[in-house]
Coordinates of C-alpha atoms in Angstrom, one line a residue:
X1 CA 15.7 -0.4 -2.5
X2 CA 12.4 -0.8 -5.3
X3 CA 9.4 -0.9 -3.9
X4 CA 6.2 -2.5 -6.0
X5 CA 2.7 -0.8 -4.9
X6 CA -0.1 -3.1 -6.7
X7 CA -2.5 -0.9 -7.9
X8 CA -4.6 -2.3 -11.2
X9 CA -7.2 -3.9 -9.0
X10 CA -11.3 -3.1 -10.1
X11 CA -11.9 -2.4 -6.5
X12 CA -15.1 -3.8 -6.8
X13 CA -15.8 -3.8 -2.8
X14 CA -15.5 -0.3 -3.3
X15 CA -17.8 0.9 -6.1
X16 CA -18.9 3.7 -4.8
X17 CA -15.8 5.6 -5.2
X18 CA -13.7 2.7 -8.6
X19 CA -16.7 3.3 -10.6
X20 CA -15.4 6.4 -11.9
X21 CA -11.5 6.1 -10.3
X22 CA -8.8 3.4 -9.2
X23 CA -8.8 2.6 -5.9
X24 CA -5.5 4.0 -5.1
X25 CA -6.9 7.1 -6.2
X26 CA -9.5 7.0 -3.2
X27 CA -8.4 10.0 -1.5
X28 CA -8.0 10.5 2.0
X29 CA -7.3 14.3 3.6
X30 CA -7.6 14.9 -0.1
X31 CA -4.4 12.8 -1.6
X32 CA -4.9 9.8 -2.7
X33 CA -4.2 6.7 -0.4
X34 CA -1.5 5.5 -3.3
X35 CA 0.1 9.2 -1.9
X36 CA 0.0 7.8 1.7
X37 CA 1.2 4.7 0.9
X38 CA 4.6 6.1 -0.7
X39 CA 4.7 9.4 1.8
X40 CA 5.4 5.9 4.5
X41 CA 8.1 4.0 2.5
X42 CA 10.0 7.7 1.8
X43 CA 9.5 8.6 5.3
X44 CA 11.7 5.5 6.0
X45 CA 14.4 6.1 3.0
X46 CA 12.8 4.2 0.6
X47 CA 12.0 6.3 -2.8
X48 CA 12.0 4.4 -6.0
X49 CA 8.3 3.1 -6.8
X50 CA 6.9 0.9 -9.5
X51 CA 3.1 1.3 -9.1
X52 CA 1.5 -1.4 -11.3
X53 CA -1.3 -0.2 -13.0
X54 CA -4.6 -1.7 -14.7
X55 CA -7.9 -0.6 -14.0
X56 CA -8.4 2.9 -15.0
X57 CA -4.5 3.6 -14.9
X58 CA -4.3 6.5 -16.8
X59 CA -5.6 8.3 -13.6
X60 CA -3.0 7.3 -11.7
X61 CA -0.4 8.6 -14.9
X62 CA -2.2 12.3 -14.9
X63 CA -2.0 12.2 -11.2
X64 CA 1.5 12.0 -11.2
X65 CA 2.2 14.4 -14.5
X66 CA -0.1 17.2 -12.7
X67 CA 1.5 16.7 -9.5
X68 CA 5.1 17.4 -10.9
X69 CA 3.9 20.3 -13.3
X70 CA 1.5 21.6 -10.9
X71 CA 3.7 22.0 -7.6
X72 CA 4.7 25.1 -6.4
X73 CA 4.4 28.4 -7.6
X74 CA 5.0 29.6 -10.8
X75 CA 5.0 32.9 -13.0
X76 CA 3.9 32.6 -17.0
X77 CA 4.4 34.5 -19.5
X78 CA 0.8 34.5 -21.2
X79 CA 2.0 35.8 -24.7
X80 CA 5.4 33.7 -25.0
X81 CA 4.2 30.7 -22.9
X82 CA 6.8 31.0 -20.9
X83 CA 7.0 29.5 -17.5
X84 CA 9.3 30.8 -14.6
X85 CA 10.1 30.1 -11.1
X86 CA 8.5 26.8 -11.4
X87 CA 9.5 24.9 -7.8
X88 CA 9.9 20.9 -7.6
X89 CA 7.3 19.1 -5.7
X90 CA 8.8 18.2 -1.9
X91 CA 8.9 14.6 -2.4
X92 CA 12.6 13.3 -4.0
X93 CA 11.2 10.3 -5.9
X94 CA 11.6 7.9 -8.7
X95 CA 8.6 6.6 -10.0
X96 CA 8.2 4.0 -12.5
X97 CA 4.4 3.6 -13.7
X98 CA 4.0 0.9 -15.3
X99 CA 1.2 -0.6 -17.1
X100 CA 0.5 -4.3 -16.5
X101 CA -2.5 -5.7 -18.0
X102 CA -6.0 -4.9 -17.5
X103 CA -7.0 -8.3 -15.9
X104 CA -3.7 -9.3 -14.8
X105 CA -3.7 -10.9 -11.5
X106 CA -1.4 -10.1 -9.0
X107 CA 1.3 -12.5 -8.9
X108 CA 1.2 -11.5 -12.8
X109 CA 2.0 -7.9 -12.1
X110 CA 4.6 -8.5 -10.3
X111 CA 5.8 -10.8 -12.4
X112 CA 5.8 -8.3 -15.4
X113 CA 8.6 -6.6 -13.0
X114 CA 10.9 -9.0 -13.1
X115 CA 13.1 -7.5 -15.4
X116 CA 13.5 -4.4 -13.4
X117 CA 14.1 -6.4 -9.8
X118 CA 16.5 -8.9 -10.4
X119 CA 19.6 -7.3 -8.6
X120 CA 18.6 -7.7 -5.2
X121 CA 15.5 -8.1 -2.4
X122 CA 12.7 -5.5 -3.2
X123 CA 9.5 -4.1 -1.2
X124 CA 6.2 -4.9 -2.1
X125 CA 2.4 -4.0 -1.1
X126 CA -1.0 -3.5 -2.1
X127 CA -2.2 0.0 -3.0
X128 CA -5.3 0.0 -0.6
X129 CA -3.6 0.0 3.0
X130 CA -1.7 2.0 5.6
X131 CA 0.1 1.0 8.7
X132 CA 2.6 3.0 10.8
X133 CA 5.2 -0.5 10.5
X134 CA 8.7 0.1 10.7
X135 CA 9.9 -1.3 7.4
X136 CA 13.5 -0.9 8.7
X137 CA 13.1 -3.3 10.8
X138 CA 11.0 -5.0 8.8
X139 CA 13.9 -5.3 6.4
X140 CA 16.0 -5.9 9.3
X141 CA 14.3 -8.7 10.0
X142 CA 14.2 -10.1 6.4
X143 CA 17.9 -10.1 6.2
X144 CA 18.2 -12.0 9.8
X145 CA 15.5 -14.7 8.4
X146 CA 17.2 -15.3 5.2
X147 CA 14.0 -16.5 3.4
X148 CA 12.6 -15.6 -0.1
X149 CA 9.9 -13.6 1.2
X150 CA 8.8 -11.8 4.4
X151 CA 5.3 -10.3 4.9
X152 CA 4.2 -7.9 7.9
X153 CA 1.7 -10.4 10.0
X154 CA -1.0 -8.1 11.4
X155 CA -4.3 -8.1 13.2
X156 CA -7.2 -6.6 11.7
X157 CA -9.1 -4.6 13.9
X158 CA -12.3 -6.2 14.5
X159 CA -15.2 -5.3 12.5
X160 CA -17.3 -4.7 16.1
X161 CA -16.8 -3.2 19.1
X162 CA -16.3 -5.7 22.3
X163 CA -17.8 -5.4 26.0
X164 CA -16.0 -6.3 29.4
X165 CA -18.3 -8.1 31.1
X166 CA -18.9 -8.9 35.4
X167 CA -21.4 -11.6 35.4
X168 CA -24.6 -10.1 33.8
X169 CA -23.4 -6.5 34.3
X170 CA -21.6 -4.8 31.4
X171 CA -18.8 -2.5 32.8
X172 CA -16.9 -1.4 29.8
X173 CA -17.2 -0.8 25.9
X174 CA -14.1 -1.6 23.9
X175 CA -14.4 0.3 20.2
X176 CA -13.4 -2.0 17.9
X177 CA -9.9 -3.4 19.2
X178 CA -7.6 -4.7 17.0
X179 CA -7.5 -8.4 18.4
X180 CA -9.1 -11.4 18.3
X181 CA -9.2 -12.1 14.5
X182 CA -5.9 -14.1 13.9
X183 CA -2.7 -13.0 12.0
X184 CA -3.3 -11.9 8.1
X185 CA -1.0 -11.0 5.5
X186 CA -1.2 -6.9 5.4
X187 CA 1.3 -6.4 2.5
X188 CA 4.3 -4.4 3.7
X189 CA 6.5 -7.3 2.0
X190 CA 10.3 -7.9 1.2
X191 CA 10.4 -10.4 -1.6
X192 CA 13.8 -12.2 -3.1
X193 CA 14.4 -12.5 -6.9
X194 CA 14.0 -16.2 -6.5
X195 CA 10.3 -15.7 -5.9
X196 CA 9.9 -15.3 -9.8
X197 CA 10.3 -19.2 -9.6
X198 CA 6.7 -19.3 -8.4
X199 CA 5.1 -17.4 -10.6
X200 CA 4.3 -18.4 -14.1
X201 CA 2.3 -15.9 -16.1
X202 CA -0.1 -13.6 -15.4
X203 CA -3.0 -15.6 -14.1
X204 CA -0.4 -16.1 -11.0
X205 CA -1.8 -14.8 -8.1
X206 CA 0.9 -13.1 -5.6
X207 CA -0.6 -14.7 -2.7
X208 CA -2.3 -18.7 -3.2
X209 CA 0.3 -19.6 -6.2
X210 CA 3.3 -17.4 -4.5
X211 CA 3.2 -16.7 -0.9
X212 CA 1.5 -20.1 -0.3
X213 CA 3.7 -22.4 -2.2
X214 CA 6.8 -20.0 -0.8
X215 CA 5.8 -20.6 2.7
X216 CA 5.1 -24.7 1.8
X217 CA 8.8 -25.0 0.9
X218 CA 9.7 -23.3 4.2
X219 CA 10.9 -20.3 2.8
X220 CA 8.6 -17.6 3.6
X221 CA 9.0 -15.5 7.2
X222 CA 6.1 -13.2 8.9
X223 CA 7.1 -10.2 10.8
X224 CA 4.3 -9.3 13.4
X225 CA 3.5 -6.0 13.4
X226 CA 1.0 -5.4 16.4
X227 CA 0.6 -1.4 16.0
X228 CA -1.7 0.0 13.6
X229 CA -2.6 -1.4 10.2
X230 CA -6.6 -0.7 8.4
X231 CA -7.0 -1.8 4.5
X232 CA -9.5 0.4 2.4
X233 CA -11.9 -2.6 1.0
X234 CA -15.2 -0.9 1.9
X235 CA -16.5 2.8 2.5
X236 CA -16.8 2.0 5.6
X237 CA -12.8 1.6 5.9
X238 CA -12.7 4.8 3.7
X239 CA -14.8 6.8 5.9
X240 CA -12.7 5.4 9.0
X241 CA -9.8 6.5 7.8
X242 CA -10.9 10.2 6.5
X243 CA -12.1 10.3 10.5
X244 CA -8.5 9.7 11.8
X245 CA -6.7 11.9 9.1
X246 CA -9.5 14.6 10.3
X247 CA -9.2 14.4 13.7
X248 CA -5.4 14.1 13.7
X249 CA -5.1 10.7 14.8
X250 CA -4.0 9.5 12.0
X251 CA -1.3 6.4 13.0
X252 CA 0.5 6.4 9.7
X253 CA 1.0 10.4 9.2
X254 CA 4.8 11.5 8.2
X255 CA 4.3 14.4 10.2
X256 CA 2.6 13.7 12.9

């Protein structure tokens, strides 16, 4: 199955690191989160990618021409040029990077796919979050719903950390639990063909003129994922995530 990674955004939330890079490009344990991002979907079988690409793409093409020519170990002949023993990075995947439009909005990216998804359901999400979902059963679930779209329902974790109180005596700190903020769309998507149908050109935003109208005409199912799940909008996030990948308790690691 194709799975779409959105990745022309400006990032603008973000400027301390999309002034001079993408946002998928932010790196975390020193790969970018795009790397994370695909490392999941792989991890679950999934390994044909079309990252769209806008803003400051051409980092996200060298990333990927370095990483193929620059795996491994290699012997070169300095004289000739030749290059032996060259090894293929680890990772057994298609990728299709795609430009599609400097201020294309995100229904518009995807729509710019169409071409290449039309023989079946495909995966999408945005290039700026991790989760540890299962997206077998997420796909799973898609199939038993038998709507034009399913998105992962998650939590955010709050932005604050929460006491337990006993009367006027504080007897616990909660660090920052993932509750209490309502259900949010947090990508991890499997979209139908037939959501082309709702989006008309590339001012078409993937979620108020797709997802919104989808779920309107009833046809749009939410799978509730209630493990972990954090965007990258802010440094804040990016430094969050940095501290779990450091300390090891990183939820959405393949090899953990």
């Amino acid at each position: 199955m194709k799975v779409v990674i959105l990745a022309g955004g400006l990032g603008t939330r973000l400027s301390e690191e999309t002034e001079t890079r993408p946002k998928p490009m932010v790196e975390i344990g020193g790969m970018p989160i795009l790397w994370h991002i695909m490392k999941h979907y792989a991890r679950h079988g999934f390994g044909e990618f079309f990252v769209a690409l806008g803003y400051k793409g051409e980092q996200i093409k060298r990333f990927f021409l370095d990483y193929c020519a620059l795996a491994g170990s290699f012997t070169m002949q300095l004289g000739s040029g030749e290059v032996e023993g060259r090894q293929a990075p680890g990772e057994d995947w298609t990728v299709h990077l795609m430009d599609t439009g400097l201020e294309t909005a995100t229904g518009g990216r995807v729509r710019r796919l169409q071409s290449h998804l039309t023989d079946g359901p495909f995966m999408a999400t945005y290039g700026d979050g991790v989760s540890d979902v299962d997206l077998r059963a997420l796909l799973a679930f898609h199939h038993e719903h038998g709507r034009l779209a399913t998105v992962t329902a998650v939590r955010p974790p709050s932005r604050f950390g929460g006491l337990t109180l006993d009367g006027a005596l504080v007897r616990d700190f909660v660090e920052k639990p993932q509750i209490g903020e309502g259900w949010i769309n947090g990508g991890f998507m499997v979209l139908e063909p037939g959501v082309f149908r709702y989006l008309d050109d590339d001012t078409s935003t993937l979620e108020r003129d797709g997802l919104e109208r989808i779920a309107a005409d009833g046809q749009l199912a939410a799978y509730r994922h209630e493990g972990f799940w954090q965007c990258m909008d802010t440094l804040r996030d990016k430094r969050l995530l940095e501290a779990l990948w450091q300390e090891g308790h990183a939820p959405w690691r393949t090899d953990a």
